[in-house]
Coordinates of C-alpha atoms in Angstrom, one line a residue:
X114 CA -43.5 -7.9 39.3
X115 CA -40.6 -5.8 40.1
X116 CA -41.5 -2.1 40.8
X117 CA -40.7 1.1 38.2
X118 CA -40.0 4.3 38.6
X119 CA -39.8 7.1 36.5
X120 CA -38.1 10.5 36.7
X121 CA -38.3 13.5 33.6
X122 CA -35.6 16.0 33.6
X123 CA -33.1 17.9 31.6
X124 CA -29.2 18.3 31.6
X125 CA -27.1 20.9 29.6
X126 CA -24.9 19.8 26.4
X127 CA -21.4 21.3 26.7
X128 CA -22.9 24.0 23.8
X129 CA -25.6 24.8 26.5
X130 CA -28.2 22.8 25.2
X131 CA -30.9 21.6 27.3
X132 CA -32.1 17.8 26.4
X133 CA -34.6 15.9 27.9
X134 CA -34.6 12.8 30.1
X135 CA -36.9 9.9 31.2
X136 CA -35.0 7.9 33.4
X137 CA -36.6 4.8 34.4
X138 CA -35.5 2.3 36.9
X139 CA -36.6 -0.7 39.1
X140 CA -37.3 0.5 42.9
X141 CA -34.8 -2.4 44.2
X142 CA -31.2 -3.4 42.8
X143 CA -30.1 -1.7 39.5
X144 CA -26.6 -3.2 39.2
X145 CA -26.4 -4.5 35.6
X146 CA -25.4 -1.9 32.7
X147 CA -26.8 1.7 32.6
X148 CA -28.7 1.9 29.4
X149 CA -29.7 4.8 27.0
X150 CA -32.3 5.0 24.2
X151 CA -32.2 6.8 21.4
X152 CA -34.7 7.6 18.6
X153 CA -34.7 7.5 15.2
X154 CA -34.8 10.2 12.7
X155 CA -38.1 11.8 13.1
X156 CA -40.2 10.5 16.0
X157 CA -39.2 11.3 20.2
X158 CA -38.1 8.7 22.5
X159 CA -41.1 8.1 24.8
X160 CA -43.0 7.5 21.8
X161 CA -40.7 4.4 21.2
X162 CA -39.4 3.3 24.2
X163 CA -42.0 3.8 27.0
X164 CA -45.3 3.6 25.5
X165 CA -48.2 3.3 28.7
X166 CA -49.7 0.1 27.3
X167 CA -49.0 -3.6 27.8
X168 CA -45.7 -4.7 26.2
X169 CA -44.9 -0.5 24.9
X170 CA -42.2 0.4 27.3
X171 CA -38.5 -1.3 26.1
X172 CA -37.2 1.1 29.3
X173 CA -39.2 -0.5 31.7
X174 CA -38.4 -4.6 30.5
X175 CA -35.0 -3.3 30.8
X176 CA -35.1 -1.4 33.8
X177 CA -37.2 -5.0 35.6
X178 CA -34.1 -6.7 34.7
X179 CA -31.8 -4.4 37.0
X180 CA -31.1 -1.4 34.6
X181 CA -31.4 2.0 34.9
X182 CA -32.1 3.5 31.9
X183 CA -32.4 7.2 30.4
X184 CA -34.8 7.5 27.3
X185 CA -33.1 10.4 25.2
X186 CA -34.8 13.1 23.3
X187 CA -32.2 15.1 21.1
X188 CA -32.1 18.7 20.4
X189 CA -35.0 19.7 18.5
X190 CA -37.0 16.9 19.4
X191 CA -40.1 16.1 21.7
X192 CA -39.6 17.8 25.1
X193 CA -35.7 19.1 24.5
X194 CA -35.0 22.3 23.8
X195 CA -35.9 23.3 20.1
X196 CA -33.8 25.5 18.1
X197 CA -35.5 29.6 17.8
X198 CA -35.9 28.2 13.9
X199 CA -38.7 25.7 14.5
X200 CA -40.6 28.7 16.1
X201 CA -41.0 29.7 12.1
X202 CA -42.2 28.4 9.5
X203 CA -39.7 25.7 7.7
X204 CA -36.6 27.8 5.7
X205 CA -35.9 26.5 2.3
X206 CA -32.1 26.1 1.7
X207 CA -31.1 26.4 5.1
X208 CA -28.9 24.1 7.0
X209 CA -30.5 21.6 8.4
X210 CA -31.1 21.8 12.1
X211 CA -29.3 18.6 14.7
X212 CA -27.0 17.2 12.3
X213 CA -26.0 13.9 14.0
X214 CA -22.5 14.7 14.8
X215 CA -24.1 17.4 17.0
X216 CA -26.4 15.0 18.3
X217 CA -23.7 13.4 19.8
X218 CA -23.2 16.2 22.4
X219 CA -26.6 15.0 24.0
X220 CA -25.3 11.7 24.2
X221 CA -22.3 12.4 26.0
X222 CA -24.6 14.9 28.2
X223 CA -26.9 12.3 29.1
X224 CA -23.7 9.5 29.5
X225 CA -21.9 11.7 31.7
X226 CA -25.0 12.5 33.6
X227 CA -26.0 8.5 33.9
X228 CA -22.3 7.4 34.8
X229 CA -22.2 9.8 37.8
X230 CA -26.1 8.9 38.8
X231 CA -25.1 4.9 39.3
X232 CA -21.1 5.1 40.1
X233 CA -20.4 2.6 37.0
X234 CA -18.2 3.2 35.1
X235 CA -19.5 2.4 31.3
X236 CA -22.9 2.9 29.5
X237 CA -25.1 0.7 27.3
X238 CA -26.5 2.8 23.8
X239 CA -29.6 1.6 21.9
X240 CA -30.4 3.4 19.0
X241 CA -33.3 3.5 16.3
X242 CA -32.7 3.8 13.1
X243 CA -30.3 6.7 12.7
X244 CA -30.0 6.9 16.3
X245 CA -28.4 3.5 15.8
X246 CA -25.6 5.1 13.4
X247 CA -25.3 7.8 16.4
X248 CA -24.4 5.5 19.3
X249 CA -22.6 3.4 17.1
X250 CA -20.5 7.4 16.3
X251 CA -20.6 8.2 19.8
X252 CA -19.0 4.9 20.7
X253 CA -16.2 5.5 18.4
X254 CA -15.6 9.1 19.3
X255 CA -15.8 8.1 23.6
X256 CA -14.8 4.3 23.8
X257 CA -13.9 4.6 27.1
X258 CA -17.5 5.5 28.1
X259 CA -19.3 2.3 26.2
X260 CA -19.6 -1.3 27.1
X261 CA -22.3 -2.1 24.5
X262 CA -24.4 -0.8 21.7
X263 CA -27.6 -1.7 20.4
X264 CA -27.8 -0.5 16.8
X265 CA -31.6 -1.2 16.1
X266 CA -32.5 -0.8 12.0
X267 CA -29.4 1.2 11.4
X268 CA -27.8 3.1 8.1
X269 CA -24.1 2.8 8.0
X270 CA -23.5 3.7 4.5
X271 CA -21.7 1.0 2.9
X272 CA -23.7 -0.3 -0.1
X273 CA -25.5 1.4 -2.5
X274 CA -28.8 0.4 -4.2
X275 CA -31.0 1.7 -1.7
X276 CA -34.6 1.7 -2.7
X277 CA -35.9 5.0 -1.6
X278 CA -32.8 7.3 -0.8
X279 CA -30.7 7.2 -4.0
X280 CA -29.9 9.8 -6.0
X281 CA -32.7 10.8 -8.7
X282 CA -35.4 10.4 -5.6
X283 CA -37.4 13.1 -4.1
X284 CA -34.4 13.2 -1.4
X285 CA -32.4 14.3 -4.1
X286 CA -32.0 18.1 -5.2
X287 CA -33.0 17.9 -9.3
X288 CA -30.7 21.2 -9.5
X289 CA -27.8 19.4 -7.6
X290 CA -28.1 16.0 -7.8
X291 CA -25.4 14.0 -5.0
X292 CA -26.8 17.1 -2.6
X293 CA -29.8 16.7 0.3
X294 CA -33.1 18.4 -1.3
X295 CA -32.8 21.5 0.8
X296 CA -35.2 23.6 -1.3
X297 CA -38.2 21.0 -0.8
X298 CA -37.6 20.0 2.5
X299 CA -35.5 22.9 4.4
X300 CA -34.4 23.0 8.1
X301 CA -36.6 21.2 9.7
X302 CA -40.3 19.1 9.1
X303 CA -43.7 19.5 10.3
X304 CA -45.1 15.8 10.4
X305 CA -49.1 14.2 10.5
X306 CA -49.6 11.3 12.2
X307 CA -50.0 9.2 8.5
X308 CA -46.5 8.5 7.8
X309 CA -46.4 6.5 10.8
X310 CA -49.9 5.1 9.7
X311 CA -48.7 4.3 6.4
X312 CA -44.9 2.6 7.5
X313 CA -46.3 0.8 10.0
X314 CA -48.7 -0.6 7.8
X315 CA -46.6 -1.4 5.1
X316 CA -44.2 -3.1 7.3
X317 CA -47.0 -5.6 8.0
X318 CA -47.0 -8.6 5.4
X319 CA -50.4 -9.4 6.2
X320 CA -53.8 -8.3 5.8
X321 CA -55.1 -8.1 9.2
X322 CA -52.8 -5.4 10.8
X323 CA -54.4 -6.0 14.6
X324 CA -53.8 -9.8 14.4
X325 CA -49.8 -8.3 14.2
X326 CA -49.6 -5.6 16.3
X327 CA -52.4 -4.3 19.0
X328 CA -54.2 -2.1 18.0
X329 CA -54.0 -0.2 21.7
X330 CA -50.1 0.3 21.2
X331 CA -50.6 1.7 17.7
X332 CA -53.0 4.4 19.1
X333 CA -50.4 5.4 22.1
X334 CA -47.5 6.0 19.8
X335 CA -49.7 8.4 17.6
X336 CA -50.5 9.9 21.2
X337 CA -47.3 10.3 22.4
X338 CA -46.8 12.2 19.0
X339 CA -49.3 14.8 19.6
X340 CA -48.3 14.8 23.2
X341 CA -44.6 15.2 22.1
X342 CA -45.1 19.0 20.4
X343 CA -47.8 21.4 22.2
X344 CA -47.6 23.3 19.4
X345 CA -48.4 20.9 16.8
X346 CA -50.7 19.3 19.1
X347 CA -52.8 22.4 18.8
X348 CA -53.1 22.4 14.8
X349 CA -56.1 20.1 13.2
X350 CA -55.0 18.0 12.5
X351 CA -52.3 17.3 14.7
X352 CA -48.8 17.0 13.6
X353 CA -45.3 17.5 15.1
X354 CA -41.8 19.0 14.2
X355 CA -38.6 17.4 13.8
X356 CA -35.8 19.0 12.9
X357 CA -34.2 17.5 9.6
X358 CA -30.3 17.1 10.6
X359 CA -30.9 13.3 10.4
X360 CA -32.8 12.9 7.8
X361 CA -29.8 14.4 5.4
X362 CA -27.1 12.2 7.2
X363 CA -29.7 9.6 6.4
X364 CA -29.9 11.0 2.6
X365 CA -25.7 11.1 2.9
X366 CA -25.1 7.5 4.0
X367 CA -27.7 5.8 2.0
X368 CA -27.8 8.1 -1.6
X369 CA -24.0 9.3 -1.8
X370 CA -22.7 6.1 -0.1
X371 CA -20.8 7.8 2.9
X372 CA -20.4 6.6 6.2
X373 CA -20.3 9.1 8.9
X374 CA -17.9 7.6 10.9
X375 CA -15.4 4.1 10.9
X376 CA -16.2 1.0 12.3
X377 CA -13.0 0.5 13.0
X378 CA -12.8 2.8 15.8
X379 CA -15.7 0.9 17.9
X380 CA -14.1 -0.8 20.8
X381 CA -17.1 -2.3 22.9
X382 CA -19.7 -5.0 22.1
X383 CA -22.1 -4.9 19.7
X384 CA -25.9 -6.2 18.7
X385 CA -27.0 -5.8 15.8
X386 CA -30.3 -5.7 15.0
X387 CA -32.6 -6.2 12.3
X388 CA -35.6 -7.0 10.8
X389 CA -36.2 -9.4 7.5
X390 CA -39.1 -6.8 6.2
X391 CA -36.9 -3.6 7.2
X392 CA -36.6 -1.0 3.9
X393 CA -34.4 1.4 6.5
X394 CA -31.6 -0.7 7.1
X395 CA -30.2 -3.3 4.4
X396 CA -28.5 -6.7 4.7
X397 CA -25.6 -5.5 2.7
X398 CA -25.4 -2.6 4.3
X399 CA -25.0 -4.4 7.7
X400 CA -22.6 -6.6 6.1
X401 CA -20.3 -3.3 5.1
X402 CA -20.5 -2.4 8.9
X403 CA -19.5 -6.4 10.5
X404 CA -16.7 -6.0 7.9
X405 CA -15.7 -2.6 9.7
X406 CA -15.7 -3.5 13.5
X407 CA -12.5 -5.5 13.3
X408 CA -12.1 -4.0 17.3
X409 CA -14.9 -4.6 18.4
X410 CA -14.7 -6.8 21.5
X411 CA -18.0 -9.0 20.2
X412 CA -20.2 -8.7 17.1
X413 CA -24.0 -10.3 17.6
X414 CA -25.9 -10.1 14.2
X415 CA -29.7 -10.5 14.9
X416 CA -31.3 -10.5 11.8
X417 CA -34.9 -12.6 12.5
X418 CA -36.9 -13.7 9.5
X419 CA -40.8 -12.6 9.6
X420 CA -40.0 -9.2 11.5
X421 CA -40.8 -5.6 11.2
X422 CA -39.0 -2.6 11.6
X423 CA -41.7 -2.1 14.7
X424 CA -40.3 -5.7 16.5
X425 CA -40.3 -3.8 19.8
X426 CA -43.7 -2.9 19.4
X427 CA -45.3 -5.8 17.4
X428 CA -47.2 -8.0 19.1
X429 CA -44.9 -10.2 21.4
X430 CA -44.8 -13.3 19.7
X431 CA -43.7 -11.7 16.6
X432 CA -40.4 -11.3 17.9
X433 CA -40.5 -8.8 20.6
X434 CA -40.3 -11.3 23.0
X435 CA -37.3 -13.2 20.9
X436 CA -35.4 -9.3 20.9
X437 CA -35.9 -9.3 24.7
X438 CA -34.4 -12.4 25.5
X439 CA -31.4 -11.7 23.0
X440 CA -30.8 -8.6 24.4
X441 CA -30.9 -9.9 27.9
X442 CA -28.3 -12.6 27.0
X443 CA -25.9 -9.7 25.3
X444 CA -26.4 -6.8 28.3
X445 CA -25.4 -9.7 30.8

């Protein structure tokens, strides 16, 4: 079993940011592509991508095959600099804090920092969710700093219908409908540990819930939750901040219908990935986005049946292990 290593530290965004970094990476040859994970809209990245339980850690499988990789929290999220307004208590009607565009900045931070580390001269992006829509944006805006992107569960924004962000849905300001529900949700979110209870669960088309995914890796993401936010892990019961920039962009894309970026400006290769039981990211949506990336050197569309928006933490066999060797194939 090859050796890991892991390394937590922060680098400044060309606004002066600070984010934070895990960089994991195998303690012999690391000569494949230099990969970095990003998370989704409202969870950290260590809670995603290097959970300390059997099969939990995506950085470490990828760092065993010969990458290094640098687990990404963005501004306003788990152990990155937060801005001064999530020291008070969520403001109706004010912008919403980490839009994704300004994400970006911590992507380039963390490429720049991870291109100079290993002397290669591309990255590799994986992104959750709407960190999938971000390193697909970032690869557009920086082509000539991406080999390949992983868009895992993403929202691109070209098909309507979706079934929970549409307009007339609690998303939705009643006053202004087409416009992000400021007023109920404000600049940023304090969440408990039962939305990811309750998604998780619902993802799961069967009764038994351990018999899918093990019970020990369920109760180290709600961990690294708590561990994520000292603050929040000190209210009962505990819960955790995230600031709301990606949630609109997520409200934008899927309600009003509105990519953030084109396609048609993605150069590298691309995976696509997702799951048949996904309510995130949509097969027509995905379509809209294949359609886009006429440039694109490759296109991969993984789209398993039987899978989960958690396939990188369900139990191997129901499709983890399937993602793995896919992604092996496309990073080589």
């Amino acid at each position: 079993m090859t050796a890991i290593t892991r390394k937590d530290f922060h680098v400044d965004c060309v606004d002066g940011v600070k984010v934070a970094i895990r960089e994991v990476r195998p303690d012999g040859p690391a000569d494949r592509v230099p990969m970095i994970l990003l998370h989704g809209t409202r969870i950290p990245g260590l809670s995603e991508f290097d959970l300390n339980v059997p099969n939990g850690s995506l950085a470490a499988d990828l760092a065993a095959k010969g990458h290094v990789v640098y687990i990404l929290d963005a501004r306003g999220f788990g152990r990155s600099e937060r801005p001064a307004e999530m020291d008070e208590p969520p403001a109706p009607y004010a912008k919403s804090l980490a839009r994704s565009i300004e994400i970006t900045r911590d992507v380039d931070a963390a490429a720049d920092h991870l291109i100079a580390a290993t002397g290669q001269a591309k990255v590799g992006l994986l992104g959750w969710g709407v960190g999938g829509t971000i390193v697909a944006m970032y690869a557009a805006l920086w082509p000539e700093k991406v080999s390949h992107i992983v868009p895992y569960m993403m929202i691109y924004g070209g098909a309507s219908g979706h079934p929970e962000f549409h307009i007339g849905s609690k998303w939705d300001d009643p006053e202004h409908p087409g416009r992000f529900n400021k007023k109920d949700f404000g600049n940023y979110a304090w969440n408990g540990l039962e939305l990811l209870d309750r998604h998780w669960n619902e993802q799961i088309p069967i009764a038994d819930k351990d018999a899918w995914r093990d019970p020990a890796m369920f109760q180290a993401f709600r961990q690294a939750l708590i561990d994520g936010d000292p603050k929040g892990a000190e209210m009962d019961p505990p819960m955790y901040r995230s600031p709301n920039g990606m949630l609109e962009d997520l409200y934008t894309m899927a309600a009003r219908v509105e990519t953030l970026f084109s396609a048609t400006q993605v150069y590298c290769k691309v995976m696509i990935v997702r799951g048949e039981y996904d309510k995130l990211s949509r097969p027509a949506d995905m379509e809209a986005f294949i359609d886009d990336l006429v440039n694109a050197e490759a296109v991969v569309y993984w789209n398993p049946p039987d899978t989960t928006h958690y396939i990188l933490l369900d139990r191997p066999e129901r499709g983890r292990d399937a993602l793995l060797e896919r992604m092996d194939e496309f990073l080589r």
